[in-house]
Short mmCIF file of C-alpha atoms in Angstrom, two decimals:
data_model
loop_
_atom_site.label_atom_id
_atom_site.label_comp_id
_atom_site.label_asym_id
_atom_site.label_seq_id
_atom_site.Cartn_x
_atom_site.Cartn_y
_atom_site.Cartn_z
CA MET A 1 105.01 100.36 137.17
CA VAL A 2 106.02 97.27 135.21
CA THR A 3 107.22 98.04 131.71
CA ASN A 4 106.59 95.85 128.68
CA VAL A 5 109.50 93.44 128.56
CA ASP A 6 110.58 90.70 126.19
CA GLU A 7 109.65 87.25 127.51
CA SER A 8 111.90 85.51 124.99
CA VAL A 9 114.99 86.38 127.04
CA LEU A 10 113.70 83.93 129.66
CA ASP A 11 114.44 81.09 127.24
CA ASP A 12 118.14 81.73 127.91
CA PRO A 13 118.20 83.39 131.35
CA VAL A 14 121.80 82.52 132.16
CA GLY A 15 123.26 83.59 128.83
CA ARG A 16 121.26 86.83 128.73
CA SER A 17 122.26 87.65 132.32
CA LEU A 18 125.95 87.04 131.62
CA SER A 19 125.88 89.21 128.49
CA GLY A 20 123.80 91.90 130.19
CA PRO A 21 123.49 93.07 133.81
CA HIS A 22 125.91 90.41 135.12
CA ALA A 23 128.64 90.91 132.50
CA HIS A 24 130.96 92.19 135.24
CA LEU A 25 130.66 88.79 136.98
CA ALA A 26 131.31 86.72 133.84
CA ARG A 27 134.20 84.70 132.45
CA ARG A 28 134.22 84.03 128.70
CA VAL A 29 135.90 82.04 125.97
CA GLY A 30 134.40 82.60 122.53
CA ARG A 31 130.61 82.29 122.77
CA ALA A 32 130.78 80.30 126.01
CA ALA A 33 130.35 82.02 129.36
CA THR A 34 130.10 81.24 133.05
CA TYR A 35 130.09 83.13 136.32
CA LEU A 36 133.12 83.74 138.49
CA ALA A 37 133.66 80.53 140.42
CA ASP A 38 132.72 81.90 143.85
CA VAL A 39 129.57 83.62 142.50
CA ALA A 40 127.69 80.83 140.69
CA THR A 41 128.29 77.65 138.69
CA PHE A 42 125.79 78.41 135.90
CA CYS A 43 127.21 78.48 132.39
CA ALA A 44 125.89 79.09 128.89
CA VAL A 45 126.67 78.56 125.25
CA SER A 46 124.97 80.15 122.26
CA THR A 47 121.38 79.17 121.54
CA ASP A 48 122.57 77.22 118.47
CA PRO A 49 125.88 75.76 119.70
CA GLY A 50 128.29 73.95 117.45
CA ASP A 51 131.30 71.81 118.31
CA GLY A 52 133.44 74.94 118.62
CA ASP A 53 131.14 76.41 121.28
CA TRP A 54 131.30 73.25 123.40
CA ALA A 55 135.09 73.23 122.99
CA ASP A 56 135.16 76.84 124.20
CA LEU A 57 133.09 75.94 127.27
CA ALA A 58 135.32 72.95 128.01
CA GLU A 59 138.37 75.23 127.79
CA LEU A 60 136.68 77.81 130.02
CA LEU A 61 135.74 75.31 132.74
CA GLY A 62 138.73 72.99 132.49
CA PRO A 63 138.96 69.18 132.15
CA GLY A 64 136.69 67.05 134.34
CA ALA A 65 134.83 70.14 135.59
CA PHE A 66 131.19 70.60 136.46
CA ALA A 67 129.11 72.30 133.76
CA ASP A 68 125.87 73.55 135.28
CA MET A 69 123.72 74.18 132.20
CA PHE A 70 120.71 75.31 134.28
CA SER A 71 117.64 75.27 131.99
CA SER A 72 119.49 75.30 128.65
CA PRO A 73 118.01 72.79 126.18
CA ALA A 74 121.33 72.55 124.31
CA VAL A 75 122.80 69.04 124.33
CA PRO A 76 126.58 68.74 124.77
CA PRO A 77 128.73 66.18 122.90
CA PRO A 78 128.43 62.53 124.01
CA ASP A 79 131.76 62.60 125.87
CA TRP A 80 130.27 65.06 128.39
CA GLU A 81 129.09 62.86 131.28
CA PRO A 82 125.63 63.63 132.74
CA VAL A 83 125.66 64.56 136.45
CA PHE A 84 122.02 65.35 137.22
CA THR A 85 118.64 66.01 135.65
CA LEU A 86 115.84 67.78 137.54
CA GLU A 87 112.42 68.65 136.20
CA GLY A 88 111.09 72.08 137.11
CA ARG A 89 109.04 75.03 135.99
CA GLN A 90 109.61 78.68 135.27
CA MET A 91 107.09 81.07 136.82
CA ILE A 92 106.61 84.77 136.11
CA TRP A 93 104.88 87.72 137.68
CA PRO A 94 102.13 88.49 135.16
CA GLY A 95 102.35 92.25 135.60
CA ASP A 96 98.57 92.69 135.55
CA GLY A 97 98.25 94.00 139.08
CA PRO A 98 100.33 95.56 141.84
CA PRO A 99 102.21 93.34 144.26
CA GLY A 100 101.47 93.43 147.94
CA ALA A 101 102.89 96.24 150.03
CA PRO A 102 106.63 95.93 150.69
CA ASP A 103 107.39 94.12 153.92
CA ASP A 104 110.96 95.35 154.22
CA GLU A 105 109.96 98.42 156.22
CA PRO A 106 111.14 99.14 159.78
CA GLY A 107 109.31 97.03 162.32
CA THR A 108 108.37 94.19 159.94
CA GLY A 109 111.38 92.02 160.75
CA VAL A 110 112.53 91.96 157.11
CA VAL A 111 116.04 93.37 156.68
CA GLU A 112 118.46 93.80 153.80
CA LEU A 113 121.48 91.53 154.08
CA GLY A 114 124.98 92.80 153.38
CA GLN A 115 128.54 91.56 153.16
CA ASP A 116 128.86 91.26 156.93
CA ASP A 117 125.93 88.81 156.91
CA VAL A 118 127.58 86.33 154.50
CA PRO A 119 128.72 83.86 157.23
CA GLU A 120 125.17 83.68 158.59
CA ILE A 121 123.76 83.41 155.06
CA LEU A 122 126.04 80.47 154.28
CA ASP A 123 125.08 78.80 157.56
CA LEU A 124 121.38 79.23 156.72
CA VAL A 125 121.97 77.79 153.25
CA ALA A 126 123.78 74.78 154.74
CA ARG A 127 120.84 74.14 157.08
CA THR A 128 118.05 74.57 154.53
CA GLN A 129 119.58 73.56 151.15
CA PRO A 130 117.63 76.02 148.92
CA GLY A 131 119.92 75.37 145.96
CA PRO A 132 123.44 76.37 144.87
CA PHE A 133 124.86 79.27 146.84
CA TRP A 134 128.48 80.41 147.08
CA PRO A 135 130.44 83.01 149.08
CA ARG A 136 129.82 85.78 146.49
CA THR A 137 126.33 84.77 145.31
CA ARG A 138 124.95 87.70 147.29
CA GLU A 139 126.57 90.02 144.72
CA LEU A 140 124.03 88.90 142.09
CA GLY A 141 121.41 91.22 143.60
CA THR A 142 119.53 92.23 146.72
CA TYR A 143 119.07 89.66 149.51
CA LEU A 144 116.53 90.10 152.25
CA GLY A 145 116.25 88.18 155.49
CA VAL A 146 114.17 87.75 158.61
CA ARG A 147 115.74 87.70 162.04
CA ALA A 148 114.29 86.24 165.22
CA ASP A 149 116.06 87.04 168.49
CA GLY A 150 118.96 88.29 166.40
CA ALA A 151 119.41 85.08 164.43
CA LEU A 152 118.85 84.83 160.66
CA VAL A 153 115.95 82.40 160.20
CA ALA A 154 114.76 83.07 156.64
CA MET A 155 116.05 84.57 153.40
CA ALA A 156 115.27 85.24 149.75
CA GLY A 157 117.16 87.16 147.11
CA GLU A 158 117.76 88.15 143.50
CA ARG A 159 119.76 85.90 141.19
CA LEU A 160 119.60 85.85 137.36
CA ARG A 161 119.06 89.20 135.60
CA PRO A 162 118.12 88.82 131.93
CA PRO A 163 117.25 92.27 130.56
CA GLY A 164 113.97 93.54 132.00
CA TRP A 165 113.64 90.69 134.49
CA THR A 166 114.96 89.67 137.91
CA GLU A 167 114.84 86.12 139.25
CA ILE A 168 113.83 85.55 142.87
CA SER A 169 115.80 82.69 144.39
CA ALA A 170 117.28 81.16 147.57
CA VAL A 171 113.91 81.25 149.33
CA CYS A 172 114.53 79.35 152.56
CA THR A 173 113.47 79.17 156.22
CA VAL A 174 114.93 77.13 159.07
CA PRO A 175 112.61 74.27 160.10
CA GLU A 176 111.78 75.72 163.51
CA ALA A 177 110.58 79.01 161.97
CA ARG A 178 108.39 77.61 159.19
CA GLY A 179 104.67 78.21 159.00
CA ARG A 180 104.96 81.86 160.06
CA GLY A 181 104.69 83.47 156.61
CA HIS A 182 108.36 84.44 156.31
CA ALA A 183 108.75 83.14 152.74
CA ALA A 184 105.63 84.94 151.55
CA ARG A 185 106.75 88.21 153.14
CA LEU A 186 110.23 87.97 151.64
CA VAL A 187 109.05 87.10 148.14
CA GLY A 188 106.43 89.84 148.37
CA ALA A 189 109.02 92.40 149.42
CA LEU A 190 111.37 91.43 146.59
CA THR A 191 108.52 91.48 144.08
CA ALA A 192 107.60 95.00 145.15
CA ARG A 193 111.20 96.18 144.80
CA ILE A 194 111.63 94.62 141.36
CA VAL A 195 108.35 96.02 140.04
CA ALA A 196 109.17 99.46 141.47
CA ARG A 197 112.26 99.69 139.26
CA GLY A 198 110.25 98.78 136.14
CA GLU A 199 111.27 95.13 135.86
CA ARG A 200 109.29 91.91 136.18
CA PRO A 201 110.05 89.13 138.67
CA PHE A 202 110.37 85.49 137.71
CA LEU A 203 111.53 82.35 139.49
CA HIS A 204 112.23 78.66 139.07
CA VAL A 205 110.97 75.82 141.21
CA ALA A 206 111.53 72.07 141.17
CA GLU A 207 108.46 70.24 139.89
CA ALA A 208 108.43 68.04 142.99
CA ASN A 209 108.32 71.05 145.33
CA THR A 210 104.55 71.42 145.28
CA THR A 211 104.53 73.39 148.53
CA ALA A 212 106.68 76.14 147.03
CA THR A 213 104.70 76.14 143.79
CA ALA A 214 101.45 76.59 145.71
CA LEU A 215 102.97 79.50 147.66
CA TYR A 216 104.12 81.27 144.50
CA GLU A 217 100.72 80.77 142.88
CA ARG A 218 99.02 82.30 145.93
CA LEU A 219 101.32 85.30 145.59
CA GLY A 220 100.26 85.77 141.96
CA PHE A 221 102.97 84.02 139.95
CA LYS A 222 101.94 82.06 136.86
CA THR A 223 103.69 79.13 135.21
CA ARG A 224 105.33 80.17 131.94
CA GLY A 225 106.58 76.72 131.03
CA GLN A 226 108.31 73.54 132.09
CA VAL A 227 112.10 73.40 132.20
CA THR A 228 114.72 70.74 132.79
CA PHE A 229 117.76 71.57 134.91
CA ARG A 230 120.85 69.61 133.88
CA GLY A 231 124.49 69.32 134.76
CA PHE A 232 127.41 67.59 133.06
CA THR A 233 131.10 66.90 133.54
CA THR A 234 133.45 68.16 130.86
CA PRO A 235 135.76 65.62 129.20
CA ASP A 236 138.91 64.73 131.12
CA ARG A 237 141.02 65.79 128.15
CA PRO A 238 140.35 67.97 125.12
CA ARG A 239 139.15 66.21 122.00
CA SER A 240 141.79 65.95 119.30
#
């Protein structure tokens, strides 16, 4: 059963993950935090950052480094060079009904992926480009996959973990296996697992990816709000 959880933590999903369930995967300087480099590039500052917080993040990442601010609305100093801006939306499982039956049971083709599967996972990511994924990203949570004739053809997994919530991410299928319901089965299986442990699922999707948005809506997810994903480059040298 889904418990009552605080939606406000979703306003800072990276920061609340790094200070909560993912603290063991975090690096910190002051109030700035980021993931271990081979886990994820997402970083966070406080919700009301001052110059000292941005200086801490610059020290943490190093000069001329990529600062992936994810959906943070905080604006860095003007000497931080913009790298990308992407409009998207945050969607949540409303918690007003049970998810579909888990599809990760024997005989369904959905399997849990482990450390030995990482080379295949990285190959699948390279072929499908679902978003940032690194050699240790799998450690953020459970990853499920679908195999066809022994080959990994689809995947989805758990990423950010603000208290009470789990983000579903890395939903991808190779082109030749699309249209067979793999993504729906994987997201449904993860949703069932997350709800079963008393948490609520959420996810992010690029605004231009209308196909994915329609799929998530069919599965019961609702849009909580619009977000803007942004990345920057830290200054080449510390400010004096």
